[in-house]
Coordinates of C-alpha atoms in Angstrom, one line a residue:
X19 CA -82.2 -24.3 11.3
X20 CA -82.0 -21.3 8.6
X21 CA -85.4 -19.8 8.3
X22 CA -87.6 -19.8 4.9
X23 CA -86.9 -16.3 4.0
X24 CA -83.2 -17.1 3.9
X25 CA -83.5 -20.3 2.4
X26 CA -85.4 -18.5 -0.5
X27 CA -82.8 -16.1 -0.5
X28 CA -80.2 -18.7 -1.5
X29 CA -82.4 -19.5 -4.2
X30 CA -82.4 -16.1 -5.7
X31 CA -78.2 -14.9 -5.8
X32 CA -77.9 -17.9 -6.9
X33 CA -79.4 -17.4 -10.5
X34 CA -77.7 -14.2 -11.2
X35 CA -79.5 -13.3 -14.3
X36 CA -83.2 -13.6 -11.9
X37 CA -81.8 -11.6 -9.5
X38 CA -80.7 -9.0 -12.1
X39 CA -84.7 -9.0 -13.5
X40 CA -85.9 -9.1 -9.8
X41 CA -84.0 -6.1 -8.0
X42 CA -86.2 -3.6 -9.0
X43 CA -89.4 -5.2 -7.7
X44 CA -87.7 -6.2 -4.4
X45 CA -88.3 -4.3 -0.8
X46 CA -84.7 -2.9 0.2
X47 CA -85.5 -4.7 3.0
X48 CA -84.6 -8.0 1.7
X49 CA -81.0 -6.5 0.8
X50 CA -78.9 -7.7 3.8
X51 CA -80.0 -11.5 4.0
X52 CA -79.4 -11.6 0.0
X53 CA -76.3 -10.5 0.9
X54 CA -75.6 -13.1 3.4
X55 CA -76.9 -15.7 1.6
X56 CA -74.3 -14.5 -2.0
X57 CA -71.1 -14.4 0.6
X58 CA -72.3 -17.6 2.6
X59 CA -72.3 -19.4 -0.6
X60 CA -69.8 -17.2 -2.8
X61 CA -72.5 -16.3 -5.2
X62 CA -69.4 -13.4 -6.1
X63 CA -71.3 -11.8 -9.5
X64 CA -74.8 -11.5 -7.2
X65 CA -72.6 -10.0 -4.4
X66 CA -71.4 -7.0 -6.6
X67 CA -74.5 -6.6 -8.1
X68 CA -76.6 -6.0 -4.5
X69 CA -73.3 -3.7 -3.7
X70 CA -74.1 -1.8 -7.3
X71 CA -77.8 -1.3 -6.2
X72 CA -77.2 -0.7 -2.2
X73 CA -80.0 1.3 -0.9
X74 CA -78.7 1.8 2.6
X75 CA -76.2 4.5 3.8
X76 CA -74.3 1.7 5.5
X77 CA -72.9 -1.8 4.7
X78 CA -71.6 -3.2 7.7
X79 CA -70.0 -6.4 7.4
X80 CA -70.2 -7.0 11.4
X81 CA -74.1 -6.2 11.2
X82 CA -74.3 -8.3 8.3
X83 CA -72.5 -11.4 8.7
X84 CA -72.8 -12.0 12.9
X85 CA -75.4 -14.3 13.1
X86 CA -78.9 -13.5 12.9
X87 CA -82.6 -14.2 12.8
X88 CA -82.3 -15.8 9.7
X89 CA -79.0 -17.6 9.7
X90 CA -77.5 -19.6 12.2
X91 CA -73.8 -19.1 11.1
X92 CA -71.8 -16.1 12.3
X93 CA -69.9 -15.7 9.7
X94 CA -67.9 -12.7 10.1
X95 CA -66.0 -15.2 12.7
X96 CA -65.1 -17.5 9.7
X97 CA -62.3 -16.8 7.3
X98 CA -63.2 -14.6 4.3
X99 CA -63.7 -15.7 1.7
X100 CA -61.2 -13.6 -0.9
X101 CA -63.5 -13.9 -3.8
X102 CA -66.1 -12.7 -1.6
X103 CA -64.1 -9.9 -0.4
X104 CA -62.5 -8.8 -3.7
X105 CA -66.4 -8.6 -5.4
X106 CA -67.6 -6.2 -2.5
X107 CA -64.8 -3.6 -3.2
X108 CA -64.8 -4.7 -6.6
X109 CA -69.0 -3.6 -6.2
X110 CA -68.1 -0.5 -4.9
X111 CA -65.7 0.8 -7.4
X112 CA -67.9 0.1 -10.4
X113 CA -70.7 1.9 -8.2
X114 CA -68.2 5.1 -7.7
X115 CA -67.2 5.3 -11.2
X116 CA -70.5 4.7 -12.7
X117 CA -71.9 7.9 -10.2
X118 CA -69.2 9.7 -11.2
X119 CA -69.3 9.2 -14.9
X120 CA -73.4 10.0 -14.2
X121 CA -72.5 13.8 -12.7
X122 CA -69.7 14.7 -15.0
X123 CA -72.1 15.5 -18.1
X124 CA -74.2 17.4 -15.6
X125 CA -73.9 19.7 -12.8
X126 CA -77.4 19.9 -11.4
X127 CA -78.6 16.6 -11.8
X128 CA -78.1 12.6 -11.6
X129 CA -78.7 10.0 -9.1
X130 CA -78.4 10.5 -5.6
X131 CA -75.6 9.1 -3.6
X132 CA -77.2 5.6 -1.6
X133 CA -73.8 3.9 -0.2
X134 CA -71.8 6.4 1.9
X135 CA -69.9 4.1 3.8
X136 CA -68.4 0.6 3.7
X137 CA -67.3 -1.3 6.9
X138 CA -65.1 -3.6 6.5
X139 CA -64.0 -3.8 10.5
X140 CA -63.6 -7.3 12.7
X141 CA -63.1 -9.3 10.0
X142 CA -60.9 -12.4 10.2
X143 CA -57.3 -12.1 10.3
X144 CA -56.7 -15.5 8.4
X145 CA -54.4 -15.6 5.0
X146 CA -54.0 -19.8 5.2
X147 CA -55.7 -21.7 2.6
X148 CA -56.3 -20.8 -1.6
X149 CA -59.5 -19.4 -1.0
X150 CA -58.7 -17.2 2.2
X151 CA -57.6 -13.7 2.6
X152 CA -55.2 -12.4 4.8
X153 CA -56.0 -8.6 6.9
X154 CA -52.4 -7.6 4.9
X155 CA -53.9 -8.4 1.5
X156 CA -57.2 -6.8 2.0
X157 CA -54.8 -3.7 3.1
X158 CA -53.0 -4.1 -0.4
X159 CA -56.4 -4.7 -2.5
X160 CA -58.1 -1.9 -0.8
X161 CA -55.1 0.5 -1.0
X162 CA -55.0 -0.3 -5.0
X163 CA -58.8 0.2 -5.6
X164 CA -58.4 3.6 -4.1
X165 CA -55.8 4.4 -6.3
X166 CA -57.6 2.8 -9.0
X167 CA -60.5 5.5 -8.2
X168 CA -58.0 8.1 -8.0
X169 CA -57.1 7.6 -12.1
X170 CA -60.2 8.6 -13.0
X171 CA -60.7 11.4 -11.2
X172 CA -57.8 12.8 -12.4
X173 CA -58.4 11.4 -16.2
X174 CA -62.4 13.3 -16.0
X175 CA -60.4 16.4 -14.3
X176 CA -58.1 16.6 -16.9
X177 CA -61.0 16.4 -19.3
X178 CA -63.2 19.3 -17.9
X179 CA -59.8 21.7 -17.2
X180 CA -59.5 21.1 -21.2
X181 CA -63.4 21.9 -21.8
X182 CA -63.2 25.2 -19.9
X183 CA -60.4 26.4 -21.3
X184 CA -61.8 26.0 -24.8
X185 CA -63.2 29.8 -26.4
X186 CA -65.9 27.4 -27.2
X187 CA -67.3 26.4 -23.9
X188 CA -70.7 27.1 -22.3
X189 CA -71.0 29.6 -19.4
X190 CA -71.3 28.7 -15.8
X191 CA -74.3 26.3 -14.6
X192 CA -75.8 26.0 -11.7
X193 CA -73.9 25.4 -8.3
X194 CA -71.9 21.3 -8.4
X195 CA -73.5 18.9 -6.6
X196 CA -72.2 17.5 -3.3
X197 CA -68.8 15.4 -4.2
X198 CA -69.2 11.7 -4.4
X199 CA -67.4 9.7 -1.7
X200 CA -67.2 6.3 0.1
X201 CA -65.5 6.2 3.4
X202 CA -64.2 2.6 3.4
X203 CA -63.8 1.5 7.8
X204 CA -61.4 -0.8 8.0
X205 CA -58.4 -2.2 10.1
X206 CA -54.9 -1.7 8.1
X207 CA -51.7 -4.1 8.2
X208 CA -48.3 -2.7 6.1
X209 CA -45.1 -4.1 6.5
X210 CA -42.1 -2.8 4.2
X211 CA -43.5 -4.9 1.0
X212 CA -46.7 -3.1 0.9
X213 CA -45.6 0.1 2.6
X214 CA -45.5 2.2 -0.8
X215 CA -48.9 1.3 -1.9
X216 CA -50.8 2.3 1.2
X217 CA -49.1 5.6 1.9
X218 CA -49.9 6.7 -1.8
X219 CA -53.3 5.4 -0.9
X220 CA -53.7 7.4 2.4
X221 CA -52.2 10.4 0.8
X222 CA -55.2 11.6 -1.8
X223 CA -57.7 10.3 1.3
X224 CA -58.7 13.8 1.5
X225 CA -59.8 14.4 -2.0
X226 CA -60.9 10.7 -3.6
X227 CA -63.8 9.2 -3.9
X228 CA -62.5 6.4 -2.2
X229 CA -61.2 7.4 1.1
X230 CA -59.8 5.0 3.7
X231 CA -61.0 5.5 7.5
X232 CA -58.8 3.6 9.8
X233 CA -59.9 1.5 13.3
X234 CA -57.0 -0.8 14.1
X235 CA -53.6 -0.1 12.5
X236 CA -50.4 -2.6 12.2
X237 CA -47.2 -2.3 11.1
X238 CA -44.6 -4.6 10.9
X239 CA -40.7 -4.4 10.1
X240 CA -41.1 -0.7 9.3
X241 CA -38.2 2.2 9.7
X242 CA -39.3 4.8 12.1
X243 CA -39.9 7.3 9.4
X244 CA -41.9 4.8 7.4
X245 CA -44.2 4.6 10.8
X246 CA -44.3 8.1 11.5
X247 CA -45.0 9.0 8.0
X248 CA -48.2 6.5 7.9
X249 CA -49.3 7.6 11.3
X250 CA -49.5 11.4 10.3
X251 CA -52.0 10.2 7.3
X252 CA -54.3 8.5 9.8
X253 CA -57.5 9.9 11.3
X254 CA -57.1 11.5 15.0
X255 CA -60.3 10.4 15.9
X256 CA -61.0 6.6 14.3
X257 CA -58.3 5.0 15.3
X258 CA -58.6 2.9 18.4
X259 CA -55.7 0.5 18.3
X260 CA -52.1 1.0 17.1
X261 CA -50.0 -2.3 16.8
X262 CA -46.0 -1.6 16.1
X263 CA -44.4 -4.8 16.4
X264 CA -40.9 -6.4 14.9
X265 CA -40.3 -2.8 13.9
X266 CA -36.5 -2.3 16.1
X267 CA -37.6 0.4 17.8
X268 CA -35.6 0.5 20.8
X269 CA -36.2 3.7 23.0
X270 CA -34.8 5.9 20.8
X271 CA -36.9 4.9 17.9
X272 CA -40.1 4.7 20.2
X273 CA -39.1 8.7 21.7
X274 CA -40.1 9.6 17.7
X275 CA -42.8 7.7 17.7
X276 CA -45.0 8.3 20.6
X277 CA -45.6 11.8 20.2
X278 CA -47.5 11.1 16.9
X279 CA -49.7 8.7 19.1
X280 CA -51.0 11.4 21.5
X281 CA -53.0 12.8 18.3
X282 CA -55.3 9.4 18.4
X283 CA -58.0 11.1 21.2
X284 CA -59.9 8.0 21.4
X285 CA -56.6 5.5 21.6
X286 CA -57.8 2.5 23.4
X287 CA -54.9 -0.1 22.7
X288 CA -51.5 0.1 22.0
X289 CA -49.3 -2.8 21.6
X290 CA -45.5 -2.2 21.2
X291 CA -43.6 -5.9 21.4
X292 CA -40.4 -6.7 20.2
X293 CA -39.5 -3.0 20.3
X294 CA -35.8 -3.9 21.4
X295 CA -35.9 -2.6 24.9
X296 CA -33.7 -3.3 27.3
X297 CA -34.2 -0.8 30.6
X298 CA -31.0 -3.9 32.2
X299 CA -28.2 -1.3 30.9
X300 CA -29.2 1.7 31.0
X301 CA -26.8 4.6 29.8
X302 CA -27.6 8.2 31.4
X303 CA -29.3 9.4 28.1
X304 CA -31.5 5.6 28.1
X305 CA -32.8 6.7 30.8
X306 CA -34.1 10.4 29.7
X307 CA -35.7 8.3 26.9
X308 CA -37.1 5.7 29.6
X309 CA -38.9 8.8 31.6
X310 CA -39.8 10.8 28.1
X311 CA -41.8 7.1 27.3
X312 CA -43.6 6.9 30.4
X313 CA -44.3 11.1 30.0
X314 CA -45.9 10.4 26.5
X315 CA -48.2 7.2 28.0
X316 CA -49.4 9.0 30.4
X317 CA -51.1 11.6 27.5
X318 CA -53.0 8.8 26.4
X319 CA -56.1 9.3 28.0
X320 CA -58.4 6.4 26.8
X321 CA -55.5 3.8 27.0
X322 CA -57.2 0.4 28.2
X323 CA -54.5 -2.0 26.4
X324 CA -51.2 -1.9 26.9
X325 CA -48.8 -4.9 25.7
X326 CA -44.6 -4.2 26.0
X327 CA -44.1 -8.0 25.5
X328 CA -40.3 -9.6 24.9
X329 CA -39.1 -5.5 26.6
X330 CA -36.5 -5.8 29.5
X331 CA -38.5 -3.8 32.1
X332 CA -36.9 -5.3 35.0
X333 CA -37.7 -3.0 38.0
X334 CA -39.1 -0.2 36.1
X335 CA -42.7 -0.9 35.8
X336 CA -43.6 1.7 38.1
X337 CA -42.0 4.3 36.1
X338 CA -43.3 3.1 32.9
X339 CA -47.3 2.8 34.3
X340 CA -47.0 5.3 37.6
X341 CA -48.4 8.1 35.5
X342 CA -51.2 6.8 33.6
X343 CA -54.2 8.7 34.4
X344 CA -56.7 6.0 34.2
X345 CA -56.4 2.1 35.1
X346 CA -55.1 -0.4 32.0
X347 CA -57.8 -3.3 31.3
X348 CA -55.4 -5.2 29.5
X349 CA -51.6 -5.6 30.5
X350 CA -49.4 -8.2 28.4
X351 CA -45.6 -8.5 29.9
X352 CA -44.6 -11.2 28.4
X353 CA -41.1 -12.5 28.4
X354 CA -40.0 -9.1 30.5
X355 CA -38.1 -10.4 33.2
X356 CA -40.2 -8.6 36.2
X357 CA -38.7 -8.3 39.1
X358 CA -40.8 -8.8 42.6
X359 CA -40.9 -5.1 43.0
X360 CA -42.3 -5.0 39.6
X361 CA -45.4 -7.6 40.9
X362 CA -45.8 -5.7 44.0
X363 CA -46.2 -2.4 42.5
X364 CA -48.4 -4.2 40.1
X365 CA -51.0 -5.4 42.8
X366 CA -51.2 -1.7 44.7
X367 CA -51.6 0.2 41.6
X368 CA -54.8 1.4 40.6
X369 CA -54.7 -0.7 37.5
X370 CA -55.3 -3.9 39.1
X371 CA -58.5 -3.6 40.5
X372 CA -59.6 -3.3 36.7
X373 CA -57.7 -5.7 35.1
X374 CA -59.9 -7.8 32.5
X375 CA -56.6 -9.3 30.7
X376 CA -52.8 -10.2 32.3
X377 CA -50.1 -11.8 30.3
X378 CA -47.5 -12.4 32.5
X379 CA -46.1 -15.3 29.9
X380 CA -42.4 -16.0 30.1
X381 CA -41.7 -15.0 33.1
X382 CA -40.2 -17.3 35.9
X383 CA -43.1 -17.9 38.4
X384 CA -41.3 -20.6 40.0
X385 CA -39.1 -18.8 42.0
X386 CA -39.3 -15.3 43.8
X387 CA -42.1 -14.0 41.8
X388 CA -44.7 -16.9 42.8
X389 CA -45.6 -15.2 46.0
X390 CA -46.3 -11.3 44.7
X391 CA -48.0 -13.2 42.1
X392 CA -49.9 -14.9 44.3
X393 CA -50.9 -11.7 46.0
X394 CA -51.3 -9.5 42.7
X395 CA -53.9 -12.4 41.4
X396 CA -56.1 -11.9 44.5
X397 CA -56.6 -8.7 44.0
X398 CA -57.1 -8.9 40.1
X399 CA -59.9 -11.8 40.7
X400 CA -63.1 -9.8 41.2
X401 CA -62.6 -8.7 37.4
X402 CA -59.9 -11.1 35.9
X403 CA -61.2 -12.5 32.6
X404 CA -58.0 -13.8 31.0
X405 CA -54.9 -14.6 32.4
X406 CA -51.7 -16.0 30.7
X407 CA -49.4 -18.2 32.4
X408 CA -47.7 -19.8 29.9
X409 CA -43.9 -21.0 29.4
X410 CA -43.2 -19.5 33.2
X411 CA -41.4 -22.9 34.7
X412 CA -44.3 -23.8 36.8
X413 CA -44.5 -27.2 38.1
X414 CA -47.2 -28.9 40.3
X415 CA -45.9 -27.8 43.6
X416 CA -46.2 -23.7 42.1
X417 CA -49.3 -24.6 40.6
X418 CA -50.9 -25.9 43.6
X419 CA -49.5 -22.7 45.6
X420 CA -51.2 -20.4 43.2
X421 CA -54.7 -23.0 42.9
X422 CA -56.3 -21.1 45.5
X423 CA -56.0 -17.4 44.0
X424 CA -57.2 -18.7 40.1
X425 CA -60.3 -20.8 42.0
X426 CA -61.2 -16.9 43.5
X427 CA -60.9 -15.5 39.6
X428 CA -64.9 -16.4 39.3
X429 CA -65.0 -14.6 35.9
X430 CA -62.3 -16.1 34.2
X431 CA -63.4 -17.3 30.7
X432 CA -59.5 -18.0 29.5
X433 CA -56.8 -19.4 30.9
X434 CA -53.5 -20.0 29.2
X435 CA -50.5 -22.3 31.1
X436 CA -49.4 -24.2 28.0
X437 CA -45.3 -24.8 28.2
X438 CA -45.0 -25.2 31.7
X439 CA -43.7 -28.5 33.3
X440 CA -46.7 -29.6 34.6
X441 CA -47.6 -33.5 35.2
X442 CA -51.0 -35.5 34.3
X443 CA -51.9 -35.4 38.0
X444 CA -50.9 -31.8 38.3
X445 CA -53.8 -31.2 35.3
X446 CA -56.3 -33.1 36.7
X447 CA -56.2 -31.2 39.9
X448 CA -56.1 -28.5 37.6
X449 CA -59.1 -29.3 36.2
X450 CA -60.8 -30.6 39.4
X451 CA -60.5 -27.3 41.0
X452 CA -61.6 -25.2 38.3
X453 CA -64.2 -26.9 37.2
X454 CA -66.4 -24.9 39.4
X455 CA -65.5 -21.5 37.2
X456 CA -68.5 -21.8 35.4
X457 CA -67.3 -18.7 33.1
X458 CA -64.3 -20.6 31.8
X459 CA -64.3 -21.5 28.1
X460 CA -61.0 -22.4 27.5
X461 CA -57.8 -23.7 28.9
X462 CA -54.5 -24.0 26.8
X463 CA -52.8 -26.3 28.9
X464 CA -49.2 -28.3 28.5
X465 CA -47.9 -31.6 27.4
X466 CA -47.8 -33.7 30.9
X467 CA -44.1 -33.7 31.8
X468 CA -44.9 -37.9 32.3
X469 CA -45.9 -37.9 28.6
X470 CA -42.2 -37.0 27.3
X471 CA -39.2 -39.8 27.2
X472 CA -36.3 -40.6 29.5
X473 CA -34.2 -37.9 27.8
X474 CA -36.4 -34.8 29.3
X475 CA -33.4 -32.9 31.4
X476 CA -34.8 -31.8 34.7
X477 CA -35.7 -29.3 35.5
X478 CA -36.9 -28.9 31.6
X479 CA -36.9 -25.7 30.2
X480 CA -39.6 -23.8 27.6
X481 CA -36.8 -25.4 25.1
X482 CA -37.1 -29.0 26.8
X483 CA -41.1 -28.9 26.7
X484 CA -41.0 -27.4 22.9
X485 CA -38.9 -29.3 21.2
X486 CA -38.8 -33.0 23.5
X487 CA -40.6 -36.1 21.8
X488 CA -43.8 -36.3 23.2
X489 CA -45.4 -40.4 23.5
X490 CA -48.2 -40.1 21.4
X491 CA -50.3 -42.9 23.4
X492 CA -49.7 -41.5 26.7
X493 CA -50.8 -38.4 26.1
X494 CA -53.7 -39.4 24.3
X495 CA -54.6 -41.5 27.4
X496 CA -54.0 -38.6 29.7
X497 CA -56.1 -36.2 27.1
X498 CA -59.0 -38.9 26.9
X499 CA -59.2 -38.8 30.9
X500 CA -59.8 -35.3 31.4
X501 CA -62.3 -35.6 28.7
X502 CA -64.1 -37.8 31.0
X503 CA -63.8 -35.6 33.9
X504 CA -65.2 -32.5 32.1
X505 CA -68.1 -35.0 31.1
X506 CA -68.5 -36.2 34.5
X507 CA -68.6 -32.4 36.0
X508 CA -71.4 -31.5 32.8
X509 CA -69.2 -29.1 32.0
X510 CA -68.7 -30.0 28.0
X511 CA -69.1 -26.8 27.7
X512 CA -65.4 -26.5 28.4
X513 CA -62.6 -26.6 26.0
X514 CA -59.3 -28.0 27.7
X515 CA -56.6 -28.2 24.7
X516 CA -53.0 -27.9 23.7
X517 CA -54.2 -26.0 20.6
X518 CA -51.8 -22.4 20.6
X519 CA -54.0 -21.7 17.2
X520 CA -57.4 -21.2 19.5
X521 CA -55.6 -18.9 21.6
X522 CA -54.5 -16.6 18.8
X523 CA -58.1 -16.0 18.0
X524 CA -58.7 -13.6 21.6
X525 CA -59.4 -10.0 21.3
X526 CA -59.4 -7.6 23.8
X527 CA -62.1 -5.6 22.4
X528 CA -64.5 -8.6 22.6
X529 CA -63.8 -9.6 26.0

C-alpha cells in the first residue's frame, strides 16, 4: 500500500498550476516522491517543472524510481514512459538556457548552478508500444538536445565577440563565473541511422553545456571507422560495458578495434557477437590476428563479461582466454562449435571457479561434449548463478546424465534449456529434482517433444522444435501439471515458462 505522503503527492503534480504556487513553500525534501508520483502517472508539464526547480546536485533515475518507502512499484523496471522521458530532458534544457541567458548580462552575478548531473542509467531497453521509448531513441533525443544547447551557445558567443569588438564597449569586469554544465549519465545505442547525430553530439562534449557521460555503449551495423571514431569520443573512465554486435567485424576488423578498448580502465563487459569469426580456416596471417586478439584481451584488466557468441572458436579457447589476467564472471559461447578440448580447458582454467553466468547455447551437448560438460559444471556450481542450455540437442537421456551436476549448482537463480528435445516426463523430472534449488527463479524450458505432431523428424533439430506445429491442448495439459507440482513443492515462487521475452530481461550487472 502507497503511503499518505505519496498519495498526497499525486494529488499535488497533478494540478499543475498548485504545484506552480506551492514550490516555493515546499521542503526540497519532498522533491523526489513528487517526482515519482508526476512520472508514475505522466503528470509530463509537473515533471519539467520540479526538473526547472531541482535543488539537488543529482537526479538519479535508479535512486528515484526503484521502489521505495513510499511506493510500492519499481518503476525504473517498467518501460519508460516517452512522454515522461522527453519532459525530463526537455526540463533540463529550458533549465540550461534559462541559467545561461541569466549569466550572459552579467559576469559576477546570477543564480547558482543546483542540477549538475542527470542519470539517466538502467533504464528499460523497451521501444514496443505508442507510448514507450526505445534505449536507441533516447540516444537520438538526447544527442539532439545537446546539439540543441550547442546553438545557443554559439548564437550568445557570437553576440558577446560582436559587443567586444565594438569601440563602444565597457572595460573588463570582474573574473566569469564557473561555466554552466550538466553531465547527462547515460547508456548509448547508434546504429548507422543515428550514427551522424551522436558523433556531432559527442564531439562539442568538451565545451557544451550539455555534455554526455557514457556507462554502457552499443553499436550496431556500424563500419569500423564509424566504431572507432565514436569510441575515441567516449570517456576512458565511465564506460563499463562496450556492446559491438552485427557490425562484420571479422578479425581483421576487430584487430582495429581492440586497441581503442584498452583506453576503457574500468572495462567490465565486453560483448562482441556476430563479429564474423571463423578461427575453422585459418590462413597464416588469420592467425597473427587470432593471437594479436587474445594479446589485446588480456590488457583489459577489469574484464568480468565476455560474450564471442555465433564466433567459430573451435579449439582455440585457450588461446583466446589463456592470458587474461583475472577470472571472467560471465562467459557467453553461444553457437561456437566448442570442441572437448575447448570444455576441458574451460573447467581447469582459473575462470571457472568464478563463473556467475555460462552460455553455452547452441552447442551440441548430446554427443562428445556432454561429458567435459559434465565435469566443467561441477566445478562452476559453488558460484554458478545462470546457465544457458538452450537449443544444444539435449534429450532426456543427456539431461538425466547432466541432473546430478545442475542439482549441485545451489545458487542457480536462472536456467535456460528452451529448444532442446526434451519430453513431458523428461521436464517433470526436471522439475522434481530442482525443485530443491531454493535460489532458482526461473526456468525457460521447451515445447515437450510429445506435444508436437506425427511429422516431427527424429532426431528433431533447433529447426524441427522452432518451426513444428505444437498441439495446443497437450501442451497446455503438460504446462498445467507442472503448475501443480511447483504448488505441491510450495515453491510458487518459481517461474517455469516457454517465454524467450523474460529471458531477454537478465543483466549481468544485476546478478
Amino acid at each position: 500500500m502507497n503511503s499518505l505522503v505519496f498519495l498526497c503527492s499525486q494529488k499535488v503534480v497533478a494540478d499543475f498550476d498548485s504545484l506552480q504556487d506551492a514550490l516555493g513553500f515546499l521542503p526540497k525534501e519532498l522533491y523526489p516522491v513528487l517526482f515519482k508520483a508526476a512520472f508514475m502517472d505522466k503528470r509530463t508539464l509537473s515533471l519539467q517543472l520540479l526538473v526547472n526547480t531541482w535543488p539537488f546536485p543529482v537526479l538519479s533515475f535508479q535512486k528515484l524510481l526503484r521502489k521505495c518507502q513510499h511506493c510500492e512499484r519499481a518503476l525504473i523496471r517498467e518501460k519508460p514512459n516517452k512522454y515522461c522521458i522527453q519532459m525530463v530532458i526537455s526540463g533540463v534544457v529550458t533549465y540550461l538556457i534559462k541559467l545561461l541567458e541569466n549569466r550572459r548580462g552579467s559576469k559576477s552575478k546570477g543564480p547558482q548552478q543546483r542540477l549538475q548531473i542527470l542519470d539517466m542509467t538502467g533504464l528499460q531497453d523497451e521501444g514496443q508500444g505508442p507510448e514507450s521509448m526505445s534505449l536507441w531513441s533516447r540516444t537520438v533525443t538526447l544527442a539532439k538536445a545537446c546539439l540543441d544547447i550547442s546553438k545557443q551557445q554559439g548564437k550568445w558567443t557570437r553576440r558577446t565577440s560582436k559587443r567586444r569588438k565594438s569601440p563602444y564597449s565597457k572595460p573588463p569586469g570582474p573574473p566569469a563565473l564557473p561555466p554552466v554544465s550538466v553531465d547527462v549519465w547515460v547508456d548509448l545505442f547508434v546504429n548507422s541511422t543515428s550514427y551522424g547525430v551522436l558523433k556531432d553530439a559527442l564531439q562539442i562534449n568538451s565545451y557544451n553545456a550539455l555534455r554526455l557521460r557514457c556507462r554502457d555503449f552499443r553499436a550496431e551495423e556500424l563500419s569500423i571507422a564509424s566504431t572507432v571514431g565514436l569510441l575515441e569520443f567516449l570517456d576512458p573512465v565511465g564506460v563499463r560495458q562496450v556492446d559491438l554486435r552485427f557490425n562484420n567485424l571479422g578479425l581483421s576488423g576487430l584487430r582495429v578495434v581492440l586497441p581503442h578498448l584498452t583506453k576503457f580502465t574500468n572495462l567490465a563487459s565486453l560483448k562482441l557477437p556476430y563479429s564474423n569469426v571463423d578461427v575453422r580456416r585459418l590462413t597464416v596471417g588469420m592467425e597473427g590476428s587470432l593471437q594479436y586478439f587474445a594479446n589485446q584481451l588480456s590488457r583489459l584488466r577489469c574484464l568480468k563479461e565476455l560474450n564471442l557468441g555465433s564466433s567459430r572458436l573451435s579449439g582455440k579457447l585457450r588461446l583466446l582466454l589463456g592470458d587474461l589476467q583475472s577470472p571472467l564472471e560471465s562467459l557467453e559461447l553461444a553457437f561456437c562449435y566448442l570442441l572437448p578440448n575447448d570444455l576441458a580447458y574451460l573447467s581447469q582454467s582459473l575462470h571457472t571457479p568464478a563463473l556467475k553466468k555460462l552460455d553455452l547455447s547452441g552447442n551440441n551437448l548430446s554427443d562428445c561434449l556432454l561429458q567435459p560438460f559434465q565435469g566443467l559444471l561441477m566445478e562452476a556450481a559453488p558460484t554458478l548463478l545462470h546457465l544457458d542450455i538452450m537449443e544444444c540437442r539435449m534429450m532426456d537421456t543427456h539431461l538425466n546424465v547432466l541432473l546430478p551436476a545442475i542439482c549441485r549448482c545451489s545458487r542457480l537463480r536462472y536456467l535456460g534449456v528452451f529448444g532442446n528435445p526434451i519430453s513431458a516426463k523428461g521436464l517433470k523430472n526436471l522439475l522434481h529434482k530442482t525443485v530443491g534449488l531454493l535460489d532458482l527463479k526461473l526456468v525457460i524450458y521447451p515445447y515437450p517433444v510429445d506435444c508436437y505432431g506425427d511429422d516431427l523428424p527424429w532426431p528433431p533439430t533447433s529447426s524441427n522444435l522452432l518451426n513444428g506445429n505444437v498441439d495446443e491442448e497437450k501442451f497446455f495439459r503438460v504446462s498445467n501439471e507442472l503448475q501443480q507440482m511447483l504448488l505441491s513443492a510450495n515453491r510458487a515462487d518459481v517461474t517455469w515458462t516457454t517465454n524467450l521475452c523474460r529471458h531477454n530481461s537478465l543483466d549481468f550487472f544485476s546478478l
